[in-house]
Short mmCIF file of C-alpha atoms in Angstrom, two decimals:
data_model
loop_
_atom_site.label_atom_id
_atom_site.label_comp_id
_atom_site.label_asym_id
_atom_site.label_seq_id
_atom_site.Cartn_x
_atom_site.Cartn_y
_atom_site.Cartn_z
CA UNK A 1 -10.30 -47.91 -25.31
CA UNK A 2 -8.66 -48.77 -22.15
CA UNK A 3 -8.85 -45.81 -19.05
CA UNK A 4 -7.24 -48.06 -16.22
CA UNK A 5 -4.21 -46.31 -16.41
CA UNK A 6 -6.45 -43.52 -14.61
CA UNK A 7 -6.09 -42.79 -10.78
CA UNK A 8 -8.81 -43.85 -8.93
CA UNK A 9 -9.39 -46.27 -11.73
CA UNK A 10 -9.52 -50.33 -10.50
CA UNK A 11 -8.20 -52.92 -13.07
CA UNK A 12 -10.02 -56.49 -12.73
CA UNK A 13 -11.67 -59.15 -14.88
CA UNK A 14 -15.57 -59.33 -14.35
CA UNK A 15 -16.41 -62.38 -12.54
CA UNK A 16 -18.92 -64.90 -14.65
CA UNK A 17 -21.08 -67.52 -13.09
CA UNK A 18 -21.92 -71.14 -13.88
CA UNK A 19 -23.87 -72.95 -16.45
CA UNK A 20 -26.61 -75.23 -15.27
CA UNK A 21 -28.72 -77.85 -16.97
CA UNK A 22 -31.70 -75.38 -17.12
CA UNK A 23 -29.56 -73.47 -19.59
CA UNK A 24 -29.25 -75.94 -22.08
CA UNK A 25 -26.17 -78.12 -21.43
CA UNK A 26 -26.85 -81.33 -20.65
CA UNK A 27 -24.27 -82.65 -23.49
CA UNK A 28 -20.95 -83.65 -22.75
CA UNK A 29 -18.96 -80.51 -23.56
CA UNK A 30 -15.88 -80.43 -25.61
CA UNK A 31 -12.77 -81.43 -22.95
CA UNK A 32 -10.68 -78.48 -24.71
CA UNK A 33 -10.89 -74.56 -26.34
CA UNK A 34 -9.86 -76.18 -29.70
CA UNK A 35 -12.33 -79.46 -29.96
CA UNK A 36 -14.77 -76.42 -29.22
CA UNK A 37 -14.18 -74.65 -31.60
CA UNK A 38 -13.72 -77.20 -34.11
CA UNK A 39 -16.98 -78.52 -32.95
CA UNK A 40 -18.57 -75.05 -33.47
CA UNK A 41 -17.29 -74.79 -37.20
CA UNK A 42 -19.30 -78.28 -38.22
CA UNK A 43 -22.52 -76.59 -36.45
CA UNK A 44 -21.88 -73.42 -38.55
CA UNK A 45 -21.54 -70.89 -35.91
CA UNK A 46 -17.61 -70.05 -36.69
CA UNK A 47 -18.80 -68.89 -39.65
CA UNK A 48 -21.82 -66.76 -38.50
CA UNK A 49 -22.23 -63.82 -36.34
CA UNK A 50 -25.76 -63.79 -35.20
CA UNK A 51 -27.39 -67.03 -32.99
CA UNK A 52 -30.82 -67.86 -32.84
CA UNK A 53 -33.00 -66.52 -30.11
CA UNK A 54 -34.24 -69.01 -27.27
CA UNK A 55 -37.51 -68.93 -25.55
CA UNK A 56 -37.92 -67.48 -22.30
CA UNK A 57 -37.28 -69.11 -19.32
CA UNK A 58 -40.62 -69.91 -17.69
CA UNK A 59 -41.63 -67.14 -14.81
CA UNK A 60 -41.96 -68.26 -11.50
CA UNK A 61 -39.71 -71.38 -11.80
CA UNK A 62 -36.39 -72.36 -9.97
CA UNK A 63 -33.41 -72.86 -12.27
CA UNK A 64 -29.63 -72.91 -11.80
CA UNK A 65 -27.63 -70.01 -13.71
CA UNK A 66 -24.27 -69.36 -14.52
CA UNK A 67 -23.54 -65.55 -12.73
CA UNK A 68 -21.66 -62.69 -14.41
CA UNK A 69 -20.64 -60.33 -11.60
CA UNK A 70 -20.40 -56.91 -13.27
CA UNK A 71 -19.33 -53.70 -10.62
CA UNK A 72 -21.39 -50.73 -11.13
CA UNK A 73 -23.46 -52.44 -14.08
CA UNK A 74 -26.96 -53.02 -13.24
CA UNK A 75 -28.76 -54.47 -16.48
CA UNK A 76 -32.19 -54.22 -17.29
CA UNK A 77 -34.59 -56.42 -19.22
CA UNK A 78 -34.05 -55.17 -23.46
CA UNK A 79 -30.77 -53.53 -22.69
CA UNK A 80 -27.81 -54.85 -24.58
CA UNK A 81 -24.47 -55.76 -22.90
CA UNK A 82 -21.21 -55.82 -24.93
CA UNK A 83 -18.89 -58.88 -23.60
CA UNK A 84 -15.20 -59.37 -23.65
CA UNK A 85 -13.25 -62.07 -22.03
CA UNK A 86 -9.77 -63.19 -21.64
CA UNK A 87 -9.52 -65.85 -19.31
CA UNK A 88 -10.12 -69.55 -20.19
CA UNK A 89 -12.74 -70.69 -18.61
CA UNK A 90 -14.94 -67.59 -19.14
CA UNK A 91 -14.03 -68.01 -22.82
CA UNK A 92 -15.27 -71.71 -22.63
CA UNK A 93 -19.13 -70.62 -21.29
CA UNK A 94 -19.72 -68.34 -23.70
CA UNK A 95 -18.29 -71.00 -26.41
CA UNK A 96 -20.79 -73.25 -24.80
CA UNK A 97 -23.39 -70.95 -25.01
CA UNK A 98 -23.11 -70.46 -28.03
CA UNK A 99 -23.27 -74.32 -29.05
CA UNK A 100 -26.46 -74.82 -27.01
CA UNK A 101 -28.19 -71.50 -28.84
CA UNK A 102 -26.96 -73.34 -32.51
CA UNK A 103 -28.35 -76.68 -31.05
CA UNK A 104 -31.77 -74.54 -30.41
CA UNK A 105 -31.22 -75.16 -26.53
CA UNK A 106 -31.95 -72.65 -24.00
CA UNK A 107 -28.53 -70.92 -23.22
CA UNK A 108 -28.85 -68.32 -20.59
CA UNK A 109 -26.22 -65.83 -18.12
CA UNK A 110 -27.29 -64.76 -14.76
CA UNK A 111 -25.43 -60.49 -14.95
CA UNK A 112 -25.12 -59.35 -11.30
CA UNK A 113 -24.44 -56.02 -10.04
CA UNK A 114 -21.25 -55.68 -6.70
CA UNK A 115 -19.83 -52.93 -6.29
CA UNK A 116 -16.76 -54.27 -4.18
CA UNK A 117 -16.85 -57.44 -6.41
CA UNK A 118 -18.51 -59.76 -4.15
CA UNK A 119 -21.23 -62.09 -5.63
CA UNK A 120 -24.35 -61.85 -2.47
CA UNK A 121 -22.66 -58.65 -1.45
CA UNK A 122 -24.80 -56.31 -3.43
CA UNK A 123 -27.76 -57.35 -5.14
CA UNK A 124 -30.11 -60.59 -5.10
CA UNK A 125 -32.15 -58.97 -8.04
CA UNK A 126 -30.58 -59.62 -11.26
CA UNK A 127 -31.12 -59.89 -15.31
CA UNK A 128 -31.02 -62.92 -17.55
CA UNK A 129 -29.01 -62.38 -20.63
CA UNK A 130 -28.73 -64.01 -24.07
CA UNK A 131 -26.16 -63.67 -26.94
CA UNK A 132 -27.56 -62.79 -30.05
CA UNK A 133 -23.49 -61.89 -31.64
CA UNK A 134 -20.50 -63.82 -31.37
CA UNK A 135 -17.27 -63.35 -32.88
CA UNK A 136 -17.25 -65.69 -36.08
CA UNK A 137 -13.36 -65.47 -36.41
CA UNK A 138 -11.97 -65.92 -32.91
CA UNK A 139 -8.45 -67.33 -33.27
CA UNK A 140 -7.06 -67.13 -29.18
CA UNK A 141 -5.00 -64.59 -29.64
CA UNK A 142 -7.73 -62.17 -28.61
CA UNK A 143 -10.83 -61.90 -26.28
CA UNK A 144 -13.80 -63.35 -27.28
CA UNK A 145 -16.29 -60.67 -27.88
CA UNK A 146 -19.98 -61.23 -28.39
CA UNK A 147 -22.69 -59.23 -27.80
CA UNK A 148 -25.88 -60.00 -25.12
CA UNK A 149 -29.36 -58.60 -24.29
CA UNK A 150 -31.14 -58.63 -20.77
CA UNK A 151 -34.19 -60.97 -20.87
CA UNK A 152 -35.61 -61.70 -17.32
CA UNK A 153 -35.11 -60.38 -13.86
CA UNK A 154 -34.15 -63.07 -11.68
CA UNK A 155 -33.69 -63.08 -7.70
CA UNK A 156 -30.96 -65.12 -6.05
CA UNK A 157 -32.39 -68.07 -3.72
CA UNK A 158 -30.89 -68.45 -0.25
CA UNK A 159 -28.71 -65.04 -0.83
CA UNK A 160 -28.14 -64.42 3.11
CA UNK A 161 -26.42 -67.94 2.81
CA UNK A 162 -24.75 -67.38 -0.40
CA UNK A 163 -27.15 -68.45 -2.82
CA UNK A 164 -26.06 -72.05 -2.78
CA UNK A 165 -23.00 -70.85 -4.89
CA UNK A 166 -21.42 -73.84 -6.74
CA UNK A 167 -17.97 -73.71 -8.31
CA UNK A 168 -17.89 -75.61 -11.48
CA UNK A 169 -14.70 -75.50 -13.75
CA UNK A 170 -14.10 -71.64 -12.00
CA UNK A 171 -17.09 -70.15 -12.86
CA UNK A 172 -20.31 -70.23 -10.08
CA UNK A 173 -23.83 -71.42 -10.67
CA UNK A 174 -26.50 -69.97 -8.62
CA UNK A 175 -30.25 -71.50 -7.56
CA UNK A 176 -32.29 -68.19 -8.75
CA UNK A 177 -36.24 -67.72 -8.96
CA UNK A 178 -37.47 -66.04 -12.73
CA UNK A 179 -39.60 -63.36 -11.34
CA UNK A 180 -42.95 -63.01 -13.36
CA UNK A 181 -43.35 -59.77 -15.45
CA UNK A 182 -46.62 -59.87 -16.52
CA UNK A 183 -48.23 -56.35 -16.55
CA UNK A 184 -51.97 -56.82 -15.67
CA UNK A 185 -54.78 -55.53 -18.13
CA UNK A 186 -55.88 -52.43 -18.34
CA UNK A 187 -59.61 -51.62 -17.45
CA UNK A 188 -61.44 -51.02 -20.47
CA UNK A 189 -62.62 -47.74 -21.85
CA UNK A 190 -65.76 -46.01 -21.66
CA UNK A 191 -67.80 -43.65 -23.35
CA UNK A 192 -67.79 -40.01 -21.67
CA UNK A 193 -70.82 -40.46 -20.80
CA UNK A 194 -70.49 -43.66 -19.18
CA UNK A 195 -67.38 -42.17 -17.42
CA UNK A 196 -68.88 -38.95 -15.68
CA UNK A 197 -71.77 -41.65 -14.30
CA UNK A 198 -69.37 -44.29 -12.82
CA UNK A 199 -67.25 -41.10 -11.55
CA UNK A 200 -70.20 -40.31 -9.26
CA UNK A 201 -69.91 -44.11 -7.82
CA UNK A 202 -66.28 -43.78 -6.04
CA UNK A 203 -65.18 -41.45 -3.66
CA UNK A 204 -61.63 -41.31 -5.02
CA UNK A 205 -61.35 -39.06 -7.89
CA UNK A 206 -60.17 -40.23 -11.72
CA UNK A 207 -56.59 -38.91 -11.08
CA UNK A 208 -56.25 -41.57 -7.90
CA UNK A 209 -57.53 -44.59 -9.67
CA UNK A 210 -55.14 -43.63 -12.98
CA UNK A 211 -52.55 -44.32 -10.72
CA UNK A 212 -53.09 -47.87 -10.54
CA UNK A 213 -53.38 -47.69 -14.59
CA UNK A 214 -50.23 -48.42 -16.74
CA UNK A 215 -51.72 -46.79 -20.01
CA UNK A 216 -52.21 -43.59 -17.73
CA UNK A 217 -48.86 -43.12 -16.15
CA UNK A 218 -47.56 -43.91 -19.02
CA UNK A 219 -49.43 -41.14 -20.62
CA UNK A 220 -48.19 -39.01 -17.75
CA UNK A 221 -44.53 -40.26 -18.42
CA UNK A 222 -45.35 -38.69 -22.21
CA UNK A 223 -46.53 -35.67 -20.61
CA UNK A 224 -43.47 -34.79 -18.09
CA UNK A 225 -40.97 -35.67 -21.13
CA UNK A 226 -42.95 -33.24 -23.43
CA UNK A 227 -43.50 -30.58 -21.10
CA UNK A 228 -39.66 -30.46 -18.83
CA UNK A 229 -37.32 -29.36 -21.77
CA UNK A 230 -34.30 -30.94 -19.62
CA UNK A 231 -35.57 -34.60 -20.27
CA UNK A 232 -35.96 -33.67 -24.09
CA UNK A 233 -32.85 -36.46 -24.52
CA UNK A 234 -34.74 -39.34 -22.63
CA UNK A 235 -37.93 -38.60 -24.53
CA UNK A 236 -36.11 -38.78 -27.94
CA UNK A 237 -34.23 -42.13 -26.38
CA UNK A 238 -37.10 -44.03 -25.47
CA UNK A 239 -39.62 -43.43 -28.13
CA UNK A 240 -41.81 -40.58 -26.79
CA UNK A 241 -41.05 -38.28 -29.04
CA UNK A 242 -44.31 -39.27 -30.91
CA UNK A 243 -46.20 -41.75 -29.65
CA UNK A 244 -49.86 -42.70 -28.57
CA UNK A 245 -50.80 -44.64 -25.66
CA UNK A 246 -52.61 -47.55 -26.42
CA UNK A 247 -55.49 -47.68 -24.12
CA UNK A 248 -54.56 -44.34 -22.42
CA UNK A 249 -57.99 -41.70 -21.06
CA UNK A 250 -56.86 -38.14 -20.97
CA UNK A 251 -58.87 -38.14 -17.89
CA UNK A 252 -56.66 -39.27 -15.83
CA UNK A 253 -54.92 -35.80 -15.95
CA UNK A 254 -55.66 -32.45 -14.59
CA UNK A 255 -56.70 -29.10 -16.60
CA UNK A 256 -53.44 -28.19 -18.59
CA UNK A 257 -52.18 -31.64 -19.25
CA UNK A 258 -55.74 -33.32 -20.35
CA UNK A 259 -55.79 -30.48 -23.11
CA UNK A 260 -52.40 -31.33 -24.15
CA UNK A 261 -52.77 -34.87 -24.32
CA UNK A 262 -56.21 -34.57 -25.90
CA UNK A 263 -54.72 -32.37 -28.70
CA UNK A 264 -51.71 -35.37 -29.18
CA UNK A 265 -54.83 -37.60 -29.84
CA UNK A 266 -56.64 -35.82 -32.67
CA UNK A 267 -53.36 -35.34 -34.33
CA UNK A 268 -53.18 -39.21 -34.14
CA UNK A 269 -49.44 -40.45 -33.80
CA UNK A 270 -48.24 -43.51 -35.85
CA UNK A 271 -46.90 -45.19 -33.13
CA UNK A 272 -48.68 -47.31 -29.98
CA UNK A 273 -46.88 -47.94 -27.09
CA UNK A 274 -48.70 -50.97 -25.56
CA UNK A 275 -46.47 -52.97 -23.51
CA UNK A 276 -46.06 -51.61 -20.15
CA UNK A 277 -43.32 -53.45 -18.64
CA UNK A 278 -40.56 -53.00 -21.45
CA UNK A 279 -41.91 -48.91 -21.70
CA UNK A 280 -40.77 -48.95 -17.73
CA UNK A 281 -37.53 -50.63 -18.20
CA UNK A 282 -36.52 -48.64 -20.87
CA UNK A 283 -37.47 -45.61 -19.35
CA UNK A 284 -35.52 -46.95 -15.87
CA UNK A 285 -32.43 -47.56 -18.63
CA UNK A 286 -32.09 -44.58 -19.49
CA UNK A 287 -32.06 -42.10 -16.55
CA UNK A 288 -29.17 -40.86 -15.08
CA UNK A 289 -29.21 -42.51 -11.91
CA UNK A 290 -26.99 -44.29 -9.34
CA UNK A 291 -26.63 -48.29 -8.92
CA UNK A 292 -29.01 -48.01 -5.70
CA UNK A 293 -32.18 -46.62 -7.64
CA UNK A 294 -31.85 -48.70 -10.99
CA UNK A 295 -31.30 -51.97 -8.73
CA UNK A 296 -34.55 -50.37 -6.81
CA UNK A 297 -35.96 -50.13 -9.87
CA UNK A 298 -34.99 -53.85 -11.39
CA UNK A 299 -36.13 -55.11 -8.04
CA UNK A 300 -39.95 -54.17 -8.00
CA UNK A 301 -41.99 -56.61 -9.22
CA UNK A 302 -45.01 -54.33 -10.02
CA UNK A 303 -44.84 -52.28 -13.40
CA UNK A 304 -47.44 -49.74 -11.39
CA UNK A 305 -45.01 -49.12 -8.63
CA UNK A 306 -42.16 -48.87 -11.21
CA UNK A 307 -43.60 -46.38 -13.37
CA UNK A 308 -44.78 -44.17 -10.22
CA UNK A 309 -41.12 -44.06 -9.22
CA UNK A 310 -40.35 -43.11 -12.62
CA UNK A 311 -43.01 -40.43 -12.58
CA UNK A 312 -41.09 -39.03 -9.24
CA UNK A 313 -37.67 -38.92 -10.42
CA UNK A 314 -38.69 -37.25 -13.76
CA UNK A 315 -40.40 -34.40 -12.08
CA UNK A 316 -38.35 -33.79 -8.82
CA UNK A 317 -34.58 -34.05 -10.84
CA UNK A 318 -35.62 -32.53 -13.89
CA UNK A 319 -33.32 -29.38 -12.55
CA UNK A 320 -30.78 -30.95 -10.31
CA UNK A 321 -27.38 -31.51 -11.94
CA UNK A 322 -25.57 -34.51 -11.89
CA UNK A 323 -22.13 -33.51 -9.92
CA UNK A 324 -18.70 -35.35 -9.63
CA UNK A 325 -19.15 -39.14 -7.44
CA UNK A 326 -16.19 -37.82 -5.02
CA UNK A 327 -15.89 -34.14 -4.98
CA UNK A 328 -19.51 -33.44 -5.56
CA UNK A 329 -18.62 -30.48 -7.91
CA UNK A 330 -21.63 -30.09 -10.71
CA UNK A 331 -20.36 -31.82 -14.12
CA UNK A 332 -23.66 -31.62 -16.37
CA UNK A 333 -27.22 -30.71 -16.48
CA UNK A 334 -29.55 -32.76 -17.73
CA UNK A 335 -30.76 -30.74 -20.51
CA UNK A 336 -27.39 -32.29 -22.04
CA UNK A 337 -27.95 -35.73 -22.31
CA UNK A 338 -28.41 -36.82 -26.10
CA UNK A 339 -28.28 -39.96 -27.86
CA UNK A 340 -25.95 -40.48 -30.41
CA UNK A 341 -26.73 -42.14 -33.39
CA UNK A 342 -26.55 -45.31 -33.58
CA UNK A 343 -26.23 -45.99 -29.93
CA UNK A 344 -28.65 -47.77 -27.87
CA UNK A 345 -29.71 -44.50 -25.86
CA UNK A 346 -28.66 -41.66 -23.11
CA UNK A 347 -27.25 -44.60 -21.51
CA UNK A 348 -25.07 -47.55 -22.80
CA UNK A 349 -23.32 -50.12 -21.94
CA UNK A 350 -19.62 -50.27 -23.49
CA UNK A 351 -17.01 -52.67 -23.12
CA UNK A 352 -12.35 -51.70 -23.40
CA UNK A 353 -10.40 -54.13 -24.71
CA UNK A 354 -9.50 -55.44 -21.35
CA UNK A 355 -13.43 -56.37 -21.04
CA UNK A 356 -14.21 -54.13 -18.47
CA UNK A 357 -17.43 -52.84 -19.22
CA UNK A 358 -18.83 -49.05 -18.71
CA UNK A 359 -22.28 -48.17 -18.17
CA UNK A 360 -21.54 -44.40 -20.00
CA UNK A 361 -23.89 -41.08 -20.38
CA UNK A 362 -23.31 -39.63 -23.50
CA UNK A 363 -23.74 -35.48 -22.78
CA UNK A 364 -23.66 -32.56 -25.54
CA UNK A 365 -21.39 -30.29 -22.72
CA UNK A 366 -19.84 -30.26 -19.62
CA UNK A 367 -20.95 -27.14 -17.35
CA UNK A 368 -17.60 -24.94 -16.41
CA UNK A 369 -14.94 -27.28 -18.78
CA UNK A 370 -11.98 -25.59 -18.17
CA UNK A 371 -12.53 -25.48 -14.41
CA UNK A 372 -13.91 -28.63 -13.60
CA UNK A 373 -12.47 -31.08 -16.02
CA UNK A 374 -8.54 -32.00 -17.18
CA UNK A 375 -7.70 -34.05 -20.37
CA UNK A 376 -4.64 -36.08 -20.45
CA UNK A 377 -3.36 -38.41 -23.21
CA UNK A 378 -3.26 -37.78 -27.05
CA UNK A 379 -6.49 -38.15 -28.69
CA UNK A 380 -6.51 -41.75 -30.34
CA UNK A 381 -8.71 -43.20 -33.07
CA UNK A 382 -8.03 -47.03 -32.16
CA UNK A 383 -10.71 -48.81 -29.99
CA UNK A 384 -13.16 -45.66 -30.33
CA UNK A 385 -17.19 -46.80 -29.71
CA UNK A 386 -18.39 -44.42 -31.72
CA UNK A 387 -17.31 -44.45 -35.58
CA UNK A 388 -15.62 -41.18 -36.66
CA UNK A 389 -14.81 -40.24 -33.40
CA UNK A 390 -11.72 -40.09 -31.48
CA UNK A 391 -11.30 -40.49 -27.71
CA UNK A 392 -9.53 -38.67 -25.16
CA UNK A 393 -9.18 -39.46 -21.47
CA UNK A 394 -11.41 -37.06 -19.38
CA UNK A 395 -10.55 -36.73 -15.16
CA UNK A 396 -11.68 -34.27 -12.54
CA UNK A 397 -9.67 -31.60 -12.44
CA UNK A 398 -10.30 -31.44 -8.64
CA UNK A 399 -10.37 -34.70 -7.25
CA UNK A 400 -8.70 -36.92 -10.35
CA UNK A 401 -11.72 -39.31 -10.85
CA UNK A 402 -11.62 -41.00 -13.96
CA UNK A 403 -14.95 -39.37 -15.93
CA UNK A 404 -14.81 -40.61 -18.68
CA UNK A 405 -13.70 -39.51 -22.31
CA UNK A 406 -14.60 -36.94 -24.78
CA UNK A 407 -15.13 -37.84 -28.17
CA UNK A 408 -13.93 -35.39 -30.60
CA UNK A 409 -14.84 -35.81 -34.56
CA UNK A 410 -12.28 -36.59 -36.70
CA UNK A 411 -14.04 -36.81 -40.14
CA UNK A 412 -11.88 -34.60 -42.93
CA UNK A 413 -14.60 -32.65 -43.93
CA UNK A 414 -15.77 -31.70 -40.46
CA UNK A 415 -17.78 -28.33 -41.69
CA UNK A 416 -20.13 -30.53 -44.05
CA UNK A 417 -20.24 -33.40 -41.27
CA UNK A 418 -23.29 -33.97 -39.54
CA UNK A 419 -22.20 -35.72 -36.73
CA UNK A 420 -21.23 -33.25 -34.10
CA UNK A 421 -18.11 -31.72 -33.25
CA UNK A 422 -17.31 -33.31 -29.74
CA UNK A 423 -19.41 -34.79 -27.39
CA UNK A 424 -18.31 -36.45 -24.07
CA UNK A 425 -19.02 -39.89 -22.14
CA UNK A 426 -19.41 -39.91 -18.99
CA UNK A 427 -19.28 -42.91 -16.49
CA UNK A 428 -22.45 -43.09 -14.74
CA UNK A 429 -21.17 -44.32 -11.23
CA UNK A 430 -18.48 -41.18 -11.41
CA UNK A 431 -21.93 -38.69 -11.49
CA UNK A 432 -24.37 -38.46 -8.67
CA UNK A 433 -27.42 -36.42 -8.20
CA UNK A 434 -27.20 -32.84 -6.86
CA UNK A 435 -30.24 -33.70 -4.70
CA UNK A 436 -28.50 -36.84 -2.97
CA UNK A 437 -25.27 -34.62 -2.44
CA UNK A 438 -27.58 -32.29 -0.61
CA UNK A 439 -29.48 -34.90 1.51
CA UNK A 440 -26.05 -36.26 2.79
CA UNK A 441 -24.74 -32.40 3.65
CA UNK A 442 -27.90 -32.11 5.72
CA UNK A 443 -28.93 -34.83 7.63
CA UNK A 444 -31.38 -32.67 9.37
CA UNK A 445 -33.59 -31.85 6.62
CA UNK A 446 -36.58 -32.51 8.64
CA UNK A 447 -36.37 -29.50 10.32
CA UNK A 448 -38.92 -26.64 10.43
CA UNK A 449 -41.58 -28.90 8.87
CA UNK A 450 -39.84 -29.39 5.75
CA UNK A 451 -39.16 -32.70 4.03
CA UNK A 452 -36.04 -33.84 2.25
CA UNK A 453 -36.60 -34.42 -1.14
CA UNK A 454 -34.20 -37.76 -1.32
CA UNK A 455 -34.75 -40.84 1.04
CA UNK A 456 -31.60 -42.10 1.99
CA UNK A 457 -30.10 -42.86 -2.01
CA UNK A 458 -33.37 -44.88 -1.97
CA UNK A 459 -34.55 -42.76 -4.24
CA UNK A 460 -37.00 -39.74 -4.72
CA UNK A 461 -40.51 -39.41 -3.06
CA UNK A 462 -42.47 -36.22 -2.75
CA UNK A 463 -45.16 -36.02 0.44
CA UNK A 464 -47.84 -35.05 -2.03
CA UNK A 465 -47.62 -38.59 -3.71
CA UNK A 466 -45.87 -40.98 -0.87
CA UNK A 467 -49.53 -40.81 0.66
CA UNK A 468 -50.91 -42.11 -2.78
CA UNK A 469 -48.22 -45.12 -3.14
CA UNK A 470 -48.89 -46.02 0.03
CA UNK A 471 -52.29 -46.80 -1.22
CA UNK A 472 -51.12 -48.81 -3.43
CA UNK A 473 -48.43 -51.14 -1.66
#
């Protein structure tokens, strides 16, 4: 699928980065495309699609990366990330990533968000990626495709003076730190009658100290998605639709919510949620927000401060729509968002056949279609994402911003189908908040007392719990 004939819609080639010795290849590489791949057929990988999974890199340790410079991508740890390439050289790193990963060498990509393309313009806080798919019958006379998934945040060494960028065979390698995402243990659990003593001990009640406990905002994460019938989509996405908390006291909530969540415990879910760190990440994944917040979001080194952000935007943009990036007009609500089967989540990463790659919502409706949003182009079956759908090119009637697409099913049998009729894809950085178009019409919000409910596009903090982080930063 290839929008770039839209208006308002920039061609260009992702950057990539370099390859350094801490990512596995310290061999003489091939001198051309064809030894490499010749070389790659007596390893076996020509042959095979999926490549062996490395070990981490080790946290808190300087190593030199090879940078993919995505616009308007920001990838998190556990996300996947679909690559194409054309040119060359970025043809030959993944090839050579691919040979260390067969050789059982570590064989990691630096994937950096810029908006206007530049490599330290943007971000310093990036994600590690591995392949785990390669193309097993690449022949030249297309672009390599392979498939990656985020692994470790990262942050850029020496950014202000350009991360000691090194050019090597076009493609840079950066000096970056592997920041440490270790979530610390919980405090163990009492009996209740241990609990009401120790209670009596503190001055701060139990609903202050369960904000410095992952297991309890991420029971209060369960809560918000059960209770706001707008974020029904993300709860289905990320695996709250029936879960338990492992480690999680009910009395960390208030009246309503502690009978709700006690109730979810005697019915006993199958599933535990125990790791802290990828719960936050995938929960970061797969809201509908702007490349300022998720790179706010990759950036914080403290699942606690993470997940209290999280708990913000859930409850103060449950209702907000998400309106057009240059007209501002509202697109879709987010009782809309859905996942679609087989797809990673509300929010995936997608890559045309000219290897530019979308980060896309995938919505059930548009609010006011007709109005607000103009199809142009036949509807086309070749390059869809999404099997038995076909694709149409989807602008703002208004301002002409490229959208997206809608989907339409094209199955035969379409009344004894059960995939659904049409659905659309939206391009997350053409959708902003309602709430952040707001803040920027009225500067003044401060006004009369009253406190604007977005700081700056930094993202969403309400004054009844900006005392409490505080507390905790």
């Amino acid at each position: 699928m290839d929008g770039q004939c839209l208006h308002g819609l920039v061609r260009g080639a992702p950057h990539l980065c370099p390859m350094p010795p801490a990512c596995g290849l310290e061999t003489q590489p091939p001198s051309s495309i064809f030894e490499m791949v010749v070389t790659l057929a007596c390893f076996g990988v020509a042959n095979m699609e999926s490549l062996a999974r490395s070990q981490l890199l080790p946290s808190n340790t300087e190593v030199e990366l090879p940078i993919l410079v995505l616009p308007h991508v920001v990838l998190f740890p556990g996300e996947n990330l679909p690559l194409r390439v054309w040119e060359l050289h970025h043809v030959r790193l993944l090839l050579l990533l691919a040979f260390s990963q067969r050789r059982g060498q570590p064989a990691y990509l630096g994937i950096l968000n810029a908006r206007r393309r530049s490599l330290m313009e943007d971000a310093v806080v990036g994600c590690t990626c591995e392949m785990f798919e390669v193309e097993s019958d690449w022949d030249g006379s297309s672009p390599l495709t392979a498939k990656a998934k985020g692994r470790q945040r990262f942050r850029v060494l020496d950014a202000a003076r350009g991360g000691n960028m090194e050019m090597r065979q076009g493609i840079p390698h950066v000096r970056v730190l592997i920041l440490s995402d270790e979530c610390v243990s919980a405090y163990p659990r009492l009996p209740q009658w241990q609990r009401s003593k120790l209670h009596q001990c503190t001055y701060w009640p139990t609903t202050i100290m369960g904000l410095l406990s992952p297991a309890c905002l991420l029971g209060k994460v369960k809560q918000i998605l059960h209770s706001i019938e707008s974020w029904q989509g993300v709860r289905c996405a990320t695996g709250f639709e029936l879960c338990r908390i492992a480690g999680f006291s009910s009395d960390c909530l208030d009246g309503e919510e502690r009978g709700r969540e006690g109730a979810d415990e005697e019915e006993g879910a199958p599933v535990e949620m125990r790791d802290a760190v990828s719960l936050s990440f995938r929960l970061a994944a797969s809201l509908p927000l702007d490349d300022i917040t998720r790179q706010r979001l990759l950036a914080m080194d403290s699942v606690v401060y993470r997940l209290q952000n999280i708990i913000l935007l859930l409850k103060n943009t449950a209702e907000s729509k998400l309106c057009c990036a240059h007209c501002e007009v509202a697109l879709v609500g987010k009782g809309a968002l859905f996942s679609v089967p087989g797809a990673e989540g509300t929010v995936g990463a997608y890559s045309n056949p000219a290897g530019v790659v979308h980060q896309m919502l995938t919505v059930r409706e548009v609010l006011d279609e007709e109005e607000n949003v103009a199809l142009e182009g036949p509807i086309e079956t070749e390059g869809s994402w999404f099997e038995g759908y076909a694709w149409t090119i989807a602008y703002c009637r208004r301002c002409s911003l490229h959208l997206g697409w809608l989907f339409t099913c094209c199955e035969v049998n379409r009344e004894e189908s059960t995939n659904l009729p049409r659905f659309w894809g939206i391009r997350r950085q053409a959708l902003v908040d309602e709430l952040q178009c707001n803040a920027q019409r009225v500067p003044d919000s401060r006004q009369d007392g009253a406190r604007p409910q977005i700081d700056d596009g930094e993202g969403i903090v309400a004054e009844e719990e900006e005392m409490l982080i505080r507390m905790v930063e």
